[in-house]
mmCIF file of C-alpha atoms and ligand atoms in Angstrom:
data_model
loop_
_atom_site.group_PDB
_atom_site.id
_atom_site.type_symbol
_atom_site.label_atom_id
_atom_site.label_comp_id
_atom_site.label_asym_id
_atom_site.label_seq_id
_atom_site.Cartn_x
_atom_site.Cartn_y
_atom_site.Cartn_z
ATOM 1 C CA MET V 1 -13.319 -33.534 73.028
ATOM 2 C CA ASP V 2 -13.343 -31.904 76.189
ATOM 3 C CA TYR V 3 -16.392 -30.112 77.627
ATOM 4 C CA VAL V 4 -16.988 -27.828 80.095
ATOM 5 C CA ASN V 5 -19.254 -28.662 82.833
ATOM 6 C CA PHE V 6 -20.825 -25.637 84.128
ATOM 7 C CA GLU V 7 -23.882 -23.495 83.768
ATOM 8 C CA GLU V 8 -22.716 -19.645 83.163
ATOM 9 C CA SER V 9 -24.081 -17.628 85.954
ATOM 10 C CA ASN V 10 -22.174 -14.193 84.522
ATOM 11 C CA ALA V 11 -19.615 -14.672 87.479
ATOM 12 C CA PHE V 12 -16.819 -13.404 84.645
ATOM 13 C CA LYS V 13 -17.967 -10.742 82.454
ATOM 14 C CA SER V 14 -17.067 -9.788 79.005
ATOM 15 C CA GLY V 15 -15.004 -6.478 78.530
ATOM 16 C CA HIS V 16 -11.943 -7.409 80.824
ATOM 17 C CA VAL V 17 -8.546 -6.373 79.678
ATOM 18 C CA ALA V 18 -6.907 -9.742 79.215
ATOM 19 C CA CYS V 19 -4.447 -10.094 76.113
ATOM 20 C CA GLY V 20 -6.520 -11.376 73.507
ATOM 21 C CA GLY V 21 -6.696 -15.475 73.630
ATOM 22 C CA CYS V 22 -5.364 -15.560 76.957
ATOM 23 C CA VAL V 23 -6.031 -18.639 78.631
ATOM 24 C CA GLU V 24 -5.949 -17.221 82.371
ATOM 25 C CA ALA V 25 -9.127 -15.294 81.346
ATOM 26 C CA LEU V 26 -10.805 -18.792 80.169
ATOM 27 C CA SER V 27 -9.453 -20.427 83.241
ATOM 28 C CA MET V 28 -10.865 -17.785 85.622
ATOM 29 C CA ARG V 29 -14.525 -17.854 83.751
ATOM 30 C CA VAL V 30 -14.479 -21.720 84.154
ATOM 31 C CA ILE V 31 -13.376 -21.227 87.821
ATOM 32 C CA LEU V 32 -15.502 -18.583 88.873
ATOM 33 C CA ASN V 33 -18.744 -20.047 87.246
ATOM 34 C CA LYS V 34 -18.037 -23.090 89.680
ATOM 35 C CA VAL V 35 -17.293 -21.270 92.747
ATOM 36 C CA GLY V 36 -20.411 -18.860 92.506
ATOM 37 C CA ALA V 37 -22.152 -15.625 94.380
ATOM 38 C CA ASN V 38 -20.919 -16.865 97.867
ATOM 39 C CA ALA V 39 -17.607 -16.337 97.653
ATOM 40 C CA VAL V 40 -14.752 -13.332 98.339
ATOM 41 C CA ALA V 41 -11.732 -13.425 96.281
ATOM 42 C CA VAL V 42 -8.182 -12.419 97.369
ATOM 43 C CA VAL V 43 -5.953 -11.073 94.671
ATOM 44 C CA PRO V 44 -2.512 -9.669 94.864
ATOM 45 C CA PRO V 45 -0.646 -7.764 92.226
ATOM 46 C CA SER V 46 -0.563 -10.083 88.919
ATOM 47 C CA CYS V 47 -2.298 -10.656 85.577
ATOM 48 C CA THR V 48 -5.331 -11.681 87.533
ATOM 49 C CA ALA V 49 -5.612 -8.388 89.288
ATOM 50 C CA VAL V 50 -5.337 -6.595 85.832
ATOM 51 C CA ILE V 51 -7.936 -9.093 84.513
ATOM 52 C CA CYS V 52 -10.467 -8.260 87.063
ATOM 53 C CA GLY V 53 -9.748 -4.417 87.186
ATOM 54 C CA PRO V 54 -11.216 -1.651 89.466
ATOM 55 C CA HIS V 55 -14.380 -1.533 91.336
ATOM 56 C CA PRO V 56 -16.725 -0.523 90.359
ATOM 57 C CA ASN V 57 -15.734 -2.002 86.774
ATOM 58 C CA SER V 58 -14.735 -5.510 88.061
ATOM 59 C CA ALA V 59 -15.088 -7.761 85.555
ATOM 60 C CA ILE V 60 -15.515 -10.503 88.304
ATOM 61 C CA GLY V 61 -19.171 -10.979 90.036
ATOM 62 C CA ILE V 62 -17.572 -11.448 93.541
ATOM 63 C CA PRO V 63 -15.802 -8.973 96.262
ATOM 64 C CA VAL V 64 -12.418 -8.556 95.414
ATOM 65 C CA TYR V 65 -9.978 -7.581 98.157
ATOM 66 C CA HIS V 66 -6.375 -6.495 96.400
ATOM 67 C CA THR V 67 -3.774 -7.151 98.499
ATOM 68 C CA SER V 68 -0.153 -6.905 98.208
ATOM 69 C CA LEU V 69 2.254 -9.339 96.668
ATOM 70 C CA GLU V 70 3.539 -10.433 99.823
ATOM 71 C CA SER V 71 0.128 -11.366 101.471
ATOM 72 C CA SER V 72 -2.447 -13.118 99.938
ATOM 73 C CA ALA V 73 -2.682 -16.353 102.102
ATOM 74 C CA ALA V 74 -2.290 -14.057 105.439
ATOM 75 C CA SER V 75 -5.226 -11.959 103.941
ATOM 76 C CA ALA V 76 -7.465 -14.920 103.011
ATOM 77 C CA SER V 77 -6.584 -16.044 106.678
ATOM 78 C CA GLY V 78 -7.918 -12.630 107.903
ATOM 79 C CA LEU V 79 -10.701 -13.064 105.898
ATOM 80 C CA ARG V 80 -11.660 -16.259 106.725
ATOM 81 C CA ARG V 81 -11.717 -15.553 110.365
ATOM 82 C CA ALA V 82 -13.606 -12.186 110.148
ATOM 83 C CA LEU V 83 -16.075 -14.430 107.898
ATOM 84 C CA ASN V 84 -16.511 -17.131 110.621
ATOM 85 C CA ALA V 85 -16.927 -14.599 113.357
ATOM 86 C CA GLN V 86 -19.779 -13.371 111.356
ATOM 87 C CA GLY V 87 -21.350 -16.967 111.366
ATOM 88 C CA LYS V 88 -20.687 -17.129 107.145
ATOM 89 C CA HIS V 89 -18.960 -20.112 107.506
ATOM 90 C CA ASP V 90 -20.201 -21.186 103.972
ATOM 91 C CA THR V 91 -18.942 -18.245 102.308
ATOM 92 C CA HIS V 92 -15.887 -19.491 100.163
ATOM 93 C CA VAL V 93 -12.469 -17.290 100.435
ATOM 94 C CA LEU V 94 -10.587 -18.006 97.404
ATOM 95 C CA VAL V 95 -6.894 -16.920 96.174
ATOM 96 C CA MET V 96 -6.205 -16.171 92.657
ATOM 97 C CA ALA V 97 -2.756 -15.237 92.436
ATOM 98 C CA GLY V 98 0.242 -15.762 89.704
ATOM 99 C CA ASP V 99 3.188 -18.122 90.243
ATOM 100 C CA GLY V 100 5.573 -14.958 91.704
ATOM 101 C CA GLY V 101 3.274 -14.103 94.253
ATOM 102 C CA THR V 102 3.078 -17.681 95.160
ATOM 103 C CA TYR V 103 6.162 -19.749 94.488
ATOM 104 C CA ASP V 104 8.678 -16.332 95.830
ATOM 105 C CA ILE V 105 7.325 -13.054 96.855
ATOM 106 C CA GLY V 106 4.000 -14.584 98.687
ATOM 107 C CA PHE V 107 5.287 -18.006 99.983
ATOM 108 C CA GLN V 108 6.283 -17.077 103.552
ATOM 109 C CA ALA V 109 2.386 -16.160 103.972
ATOM 110 C CA LEU V 110 1.446 -19.423 101.916
ATOM 111 C CA SER V 111 3.894 -21.387 103.619
ATOM 112 C CA SER V 112 2.173 -20.161 107.286
ATOM 113 C CA ALA V 113 -1.477 -20.638 105.997
ATOM 114 C CA VAL V 114 -0.644 -24.134 104.836
ATOM 115 C CA GLU V 115 0.920 -25.088 108.211
ATOM 116 C CA ARG V 116 -2.557 -24.048 109.959
ATOM 117 C CA ASN V 117 -4.503 -25.654 107.440
ATOM 118 C CA GLU V 118 -6.692 -22.455 106.664
ATOM 119 C CA ASN V 119 -9.718 -22.907 105.243
ATOM 120 C CA ILE V 120 -9.082 -21.299 102.000
ATOM 121 C CA LEU V 121 -9.211 -22.336 98.211
ATOM 122 C CA TYR V 122 -6.011 -21.184 96.602
ATOM 123 C CA ILE V 123 -5.206 -20.851 92.871
ATOM 124 C CA CYS V 124 -2.210 -20.202 91.144
ATOM 125 C CA PHE V 125 -2.100 -19.043 87.897
ATOM 126 C CA ASP V 126 1.195 -20.575 86.752
ATOM 127 C CA ASN V 127 2.384 -18.515 83.606
ATOM 128 C CA GLU V 128 6.012 -19.558 84.578
ATOM 129 C CA GLY V 129 7.291 -15.653 85.117
ATOM 130 C CA TYR V 130 6.548 -12.118 86.626
ATOM 131 C CA MET V 131 4.491 -11.535 83.152
ATOM 132 C CA ASN V 132 2.535 -8.335 84.225
ATOM 133 C CA THR V 133 5.700 -6.779 84.708
ATOM 134 C CA GLY V 134 7.204 -8.027 81.330
ATOM 135 C CA GLY V 135 8.333 -11.232 81.751
ATOM 136 C CA GLN V 136 11.137 -11.913 84.599
ATOM 137 C CA LYS V 137 11.927 -15.259 85.722
ATOM 138 C CA SER V 138 10.359 -16.802 88.736
ATOM 139 C CA SER V 139 11.139 -19.553 90.490
ATOM 140 C CA SER V 140 8.516 -21.298 88.202
ATOM 141 C CA THR V 141 9.958 -20.469 85.571
ATOM 142 C CA PRO V 142 11.532 -24.258 83.939
ATOM 143 C CA LEU V 143 15.383 -24.585 83.276
ATOM 144 C CA HIS V 144 16.630 -23.017 80.331
ATOM 145 C CA ALA V 145 13.982 -20.719 79.480
ATOM 146 C CA SER V 146 14.767 -17.260 78.266
ATOM 147 C CA THR V 147 12.939 -14.603 80.274
ATOM 148 C CA GLY V 148 13.663 -10.694 80.619
ATOM 149 C CA SER V 149 15.895 -11.329 83.777
ATOM 150 C CA THR V 150 17.417 -14.730 82.200
ATOM 151 C CA PRO V 151 18.233 -14.102 78.830
ATOM 152 C CA ALA V 152 20.465 -16.873 78.045
ATOM 153 C CA GLY V 153 18.278 -18.999 79.883
ATOM 154 C CA LYS V 154 17.609 -19.886 83.324
ATOM 155 C CA VAL V 155 19.968 -22.355 85.234
ATOM 156 C CA SER V 156 18.228 -23.810 87.916
ATOM 157 C CA LYS V 157 14.920 -25.936 87.469
ATOM 158 C CA LYS V 158 11.288 -25.153 88.234
ATOM 159 C CA LYS V 159 10.392 -25.211 91.789
ATOM 160 C CA ASN V 160 8.029 -28.025 92.608
ATOM 161 C CA ILE V 161 5.360 -26.247 94.684
ATOM 162 C CA ILE V 162 3.056 -29.404 94.822
ATOM 163 C CA GLU V 163 5.243 -31.261 96.256
ATOM 164 C CA MET V 164 6.191 -28.760 98.635
ATOM 165 C CA LEU V 165 2.709 -28.257 99.681
ATOM 166 C CA ALA V 166 1.968 -32.330 99.642
ATOM 167 C CA VAL V 167 4.423 -32.820 101.880
ATOM 168 C CA GLN V 168 2.523 -30.771 104.927
ATOM 169 C CA GLU V 169 -0.422 -33.354 104.068
ATOM 170 C CA ILE V 170 -2.988 -30.611 103.488
ATOM 171 C CA PRO V 171 -6.064 -32.161 102.180
ATOM 172 C CA TYR V 172 -6.044 -31.141 98.697
ATOM 173 C CA VAL V 173 -3.241 -30.291 96.321
ATOM 174 C CA ALA V 174 -4.002 -30.512 92.605
ATOM 175 C CA THR V 175 -2.338 -29.400 88.868
ATOM 176 C CA ALA V 176 -5.141 -28.478 86.107
ATOM 177 C CA SER V 177 -4.931 -26.972 82.785
ATOM 178 C CA PRO V 178 -7.032 -24.640 80.185
ATOM 179 C CA GLY V 179 -6.092 -27.578 77.888
ATOM 180 C CA HIS V 180 -8.756 -29.770 80.029
ATOM 181 C CA LEU V 181 -11.386 -27.504 81.226
ATOM 182 C CA ASP V 182 -13.688 -30.154 82.324
ATOM 183 C CA ASP V 183 -11.142 -31.577 84.709
ATOM 184 C CA LEU V 184 -10.422 -28.223 85.509
ATOM 185 C CA ALA V 185 -13.825 -27.432 86.526
ATOM 186 C CA ASN V 186 -14.153 -31.173 88.313
ATOM 187 C CA LYS V 187 -11.154 -30.284 90.421
ATOM 188 C CA VAL V 188 -12.806 -26.720 91.402
ATOM 189 C CA GLU V 189 -16.356 -28.238 92.492
ATOM 190 C CA LYS V 190 -14.038 -31.019 94.256
ATOM 191 C CA ALA V 191 -12.041 -28.666 95.969
ATOM 192 C CA LEU V 192 -15.109 -26.477 97.143
ATOM 193 C CA LYS V 193 -16.500 -29.474 98.803
ATOM 194 C CA ILE V 194 -13.249 -29.817 101.398
ATOM 195 C CA LYS V 195 -12.694 -28.058 104.263
ATOM 196 C CA GLY V 196 -9.072 -26.803 105.206
ATOM 197 C CA PHE V 197 -6.347 -25.642 102.717
ATOM 198 C CA ARG V 198 -6.806 -26.360 99.304
ATOM 199 C CA PHE V 199 -4.458 -25.507 96.280
ATOM 200 C CA ILE V 200 -4.725 -25.762 92.640
ATOM 201 C CA SER V 201 -2.360 -24.636 90.176
ATOM 202 C CA VAL V 202 -3.062 -24.205 86.650
ATOM 203 C CA ASN V 203 -0.839 -24.020 83.832
ATOM 204 C CA ILE V 204 -1.107 -20.667 81.676
ATOM 205 C CA PRO V 205 1.136 -20.453 78.475
ATOM 206 C CA CYS V 206 1.439 -16.721 78.157
ATOM 207 C CA LEU V 207 1.254 -15.626 75.013
ATOM 208 C CA PRO V 208 3.787 -12.399 74.897
ATOM 209 C CA GLY V 209 5.884 -13.664 77.658
ATOM 210 C CA TRP V 210 6.361 -17.299 76.097
ATOM 211 C CA GLY V 211 6.417 -16.018 72.689
ATOM 212 C CA LEU V 212 3.210 -17.811 71.209
ATOM 213 C CA ALA V 213 1.010 -16.966 68.762
ATOM 214 C CA ASP V 214 -2.806 -15.334 69.932
ATOM 215 C CA ASN V 215 -4.269 -18.019 69.109
ATOM 216 C CA GLN V 216 -1.870 -21.298 70.660
ATOM 217 C CA GLY V 217 -2.737 -20.926 74.321
ATOM 218 C CA ILE V 218 -4.793 -23.973 74.168
ATOM 219 C CA THR V 219 -2.834 -26.329 71.767
ATOM 220 C CA SER V 220 0.447 -25.124 74.278
ATOM 221 C CA ALA V 221 -1.273 -26.223 77.010
ATOM 222 C CA ARG V 222 -2.613 -29.506 75.976
ATOM 223 C CA LEU V 223 1.230 -30.250 75.002
ATOM 224 C CA ALA V 224 1.845 -29.159 78.323
ATOM 225 C CA VAL V 225 0.343 -32.502 79.339
ATOM 226 C CA GLU V 226 0.772 -34.949 76.707
ATOM 227 C CA THR V 227 4.339 -34.035 76.750
ATOM 228 C CA GLY V 228 4.242 -34.599 80.513
ATOM 229 C CA MET V 229 6.164 -31.159 81.383
ATOM 230 C CA PHE V 230 2.720 -30.511 83.574
ATOM 231 C CA PRO V 231 0.997 -33.651 84.217
ATOM 232 C CA LEU V 232 -2.690 -33.403 85.740
ATOM 233 C CA TYR V 233 -2.920 -35.085 89.250
ATOM 234 C CA GLU V 234 -4.120 -34.490 92.532
ATOM 235 C CA VAL V 235 -2.590 -35.392 96.221
ATOM 236 C CA GLU V 236 -5.082 -35.933 98.925
ATOM 237 C CA ASN V 237 -3.835 -35.732 102.181
ATOM 238 C CA GLY V 238 -0.108 -35.754 101.132
ATOM 239 C CA TYR V 239 -0.382 -39.483 100.183
ATOM 240 C CA ARG V 240 -3.213 -40.276 97.664
ATOM 241 C CA TYR V 241 -1.601 -39.900 94.391
ATOM 242 C CA THR V 242 -4.406 -39.915 91.095
ATOM 243 C CA LEU V 243 -3.345 -39.133 87.965
ATOM 244 C CA ASN V 244 -6.085 -37.624 85.366
ATOM 245 C CA VAL V 245 -4.195 -38.112 82.095
ATOM 246 C CA LYS V 246 -2.671 -41.281 82.010
ATOM 247 C CA THR V 247 -0.807 -41.107 78.895
ATOM 248 C CA LYS V 248 2.514 -39.456 77.801
ATOM 249 C CA ASP V 249 2.761 -39.911 74.419
ATOM 250 C CA LYS V 250 4.823 -36.872 72.862
ATOM 251 C CA PRO V 251 8.411 -35.777 72.798
ATOM 252 C CA VAL V 252 8.948 -32.551 74.682
ATOM 253 C CA ASP V 253 10.647 -30.760 71.565
ATOM 254 C CA GLU V 254 6.734 -30.475 70.340
ATOM 255 C CA TYR V 255 6.144 -28.264 73.012
ATOM 256 C CA LEU V 256 9.447 -26.435 73.553
ATOM 257 C CA ARG V 257 9.649 -25.670 69.768
ATOM 258 C CA MET V 258 6.635 -23.504 69.522
ATOM 259 C CA GLN V 259 7.691 -21.137 72.114
ATOM 260 C CA LYS V 260 10.004 -18.240 71.479
ATOM 261 C CA ARG V 261 11.734 -18.593 75.036
ATOM 262 C CA PHE V 262 13.113 -21.863 74.023
ATOM 263 C CA ARG V 263 13.894 -21.288 70.381
ATOM 264 C CA HIS V 264 17.859 -21.135 71.650
ATOM 265 C CA LEU V 265 17.932 -24.567 73.079
ATOM 266 C CA SER V 266 20.627 -26.969 71.724
ATOM 267 C CA GLU V 267 20.109 -30.610 71.104
ATOM 268 C CA GLN V 268 21.902 -31.713 74.086
ATOM 269 C CA ALA V 269 19.774 -29.499 76.395
ATOM 270 C CA LEU V 270 16.554 -30.589 74.758
ATOM 271 C CA GLN V 271 17.580 -33.992 75.754
ATOM 272 C CA ASP V 272 18.667 -33.593 79.165
ATOM 273 C CA ILE V 273 15.019 -32.093 79.753
ATOM 274 C CA GLN V 274 13.752 -34.993 77.824
ATOM 275 C CA THR V 275 15.481 -36.656 80.472
ATOM 276 C CA ALA V 276 14.088 -34.860 83.609
ATOM 277 C CA VAL V 277 10.731 -35.239 82.115
ATOM 278 C CA ASP V 278 11.050 -39.153 81.779
ATOM 279 C CA ALA V 279 12.533 -39.393 85.211
ATOM 280 C CA ASP V 280 9.565 -37.085 86.701
ATOM 281 C CA TRP V 281 6.976 -39.315 85.098
ATOM 282 C CA GLU V 282 8.281 -42.502 86.486
ATOM 283 C CA ARG V 283 8.597 -40.815 89.997
ATOM 284 C CA LEU V 284 5.053 -39.965 89.690
ATOM 285 C CA LEU V 285 3.800 -43.257 88.265
ATOM 286 C CA ARG V 286 5.345 -44.751 91.112
ATOM 287 C CA LYS V 287 3.783 -42.259 93.788
ATOM 288 C CA VAL V 288 -0.018 -43.341 92.024
ATOM 289 C CA SER V 289 0.978 -46.850 92.237
ATOM 290 C CA LEU V 290 1.448 -47.034 95.818
ATOM 291 C CA SER V 291 -1.777 -45.208 96.646
ATOM 292 C CA GLU V 292 -3.980 -47.783 95.068
HETATM 293 C C1 LIG H 301 6.737 -6.690 96.733
HETATM 294 C C2 LIG H 301 6.529 -6.490 95.051
HETATM 295 N N1 LIG H 301 7.588 -6.499 94.461
HETATM 296 C C3 LIG H 301 7.581 -6.135 93.274
HETATM 297 C C4 LIG H 301 6.309 -5.549 92.642
HETATM 298 C C5 LIG H 301 5.752 -5.574 90.907
HETATM 299 N N2 LIG H 301 5.331 -6.630 90.706
HETATM 300 C C6 LIG H 301 3.519 -6.339 90.788
HETATM 301 S S1 LIG H 301 3.076 -7.362 89.644
HETATM 302 C C7 LIG H 301 4.564 -8.175 89.397
HETATM 303 C C8 LIG H 301 4.414 -9.534 88.461
HETATM 304 C C9 LIG H 301 3.829 -10.685 89.683
HETATM 305 O O1 LIG H 301 4.331 -11.665 88.606
HETATM 306 P P1 LIG H 301 2.943 -13.157 89.276
HETATM 307 O O2 LIG H 301 2.708 -13.189 90.377
HETATM 308 O O3 LIG H 301 3.567 -14.415 88.194
HETATM 309 O O4 LIG H 301 1.865 -12.889 88.242
HETATM 310 P P2 LIG H 301 1.534 -12.350 86.336
HETATM 311 O O5 LIG H 301 1.557 -11.006 86.392
HETATM 312 O O6 LIG H 301 2.747 -13.502 85.889
HETATM 313 O O7 LIG H 301 0.191 -12.792 86.524
HETATM 314 C C10 LIG H 301 5.362 -7.494 89.943
HETATM 315 C C11 LIG H 301 6.996 -7.983 90.103
HETATM 316 C C12 LIG H 301 5.215 -5.762 93.918
HETATM 317 N N3 LIG H 301 4.076 -5.085 93.362
HETATM 318 N N4 LIG H 301 5.535 -5.838 94.805
HETATM 319 S S1 LIG H 302 0.376 -11.338 79.736
HETATM 320 FE FE1 LIG H 302 0.136 -13.729 79.483
HETATM 321 S S2 LIG H 302 -1.000 -14.232 81.306
HETATM 322 FE FE2 LIG H 302 -1.174 -12.214 81.409
HETATM 323 S S3 LIG H 302 -2.797 -11.033 79.983
HETATM 324 FE FE3 LIG H 302 -1.453 -11.645 78.524
HETATM 325 S S4 LIG H 302 -1.289 -13.531 77.581
HETATM 326 FE FE4 LIG H 302 -2.896 -13.621 80.107
HETATM 327 MG MG1 LIG H 303 3.322 -15.367 86.369
#
């Protein structure tokens, strides 16, 4: 049984407006309790921005800078420098952004901040689409998923942002999941101790966006890991790979079939996804073994 290794510090308050059963809200609670009070958050338009809510009724216990969808990493860079100029080197600068604001619209600012190795912790809540605006496709949406803008299924594969960032040799890049909360908490704790650009992508099964029942968020998150659709791993300094859950023992259709966005899949499409996931898993294992 997974447990969460943190003390509740009222960093995330009840009464927020996430969908009932949303595992992003649960993830935010774990992350913010680890981050603590000495921090500022940068949040672009997204479910996260809605969940945080407006001042003075914010659901989170640290100051929030609501920036534009393009500019999270640039805004965070500016805040970091302003805090440094005030001698507040220990104040954490945290970005909490969606996949649309990270993989797509905010990617230019992200890429530049990564190149400068800004001292920022960037959390991407990856619900694989533009969910706050009704569920359109992003470049994080997986192959074949039906969305508001790809009703017959997406024709390209999910962008591999972890590898795109790791190749720049930043100190820390990781994936995490609300299905493994202790692992998520440990990764946040580890990232907070590192200086430089740190990036954690959290897989967020979105209840309305993926077509899941209100109580299926955690089950779906766990299946994403168990099927290898969303492996949990870390890349330090671009080369040291660590796999946090070392088994992949379920077929992808267990994960895909419970989501309405994949209900139209043919047997062939299912097989193609299985083949691609198996190949990606083998590649990941090779990278892990190379760094041992
Ligand atoms: C430049 C720009 N384009 C479009 C929008 C409208 N918009 C607001 S939130 C959003 C969805 C963002 O998706 P994502 O970052 O994945 O966050 P999610 O809603 O899924 O949490 C969009 C398209 C905007 N605010 N700015
Ligand atoms: S739309 Fe999805 S990610 Fe957004 S609050 Fe609802 S369940 Fe959570
Ligand atoms: Mg999204």
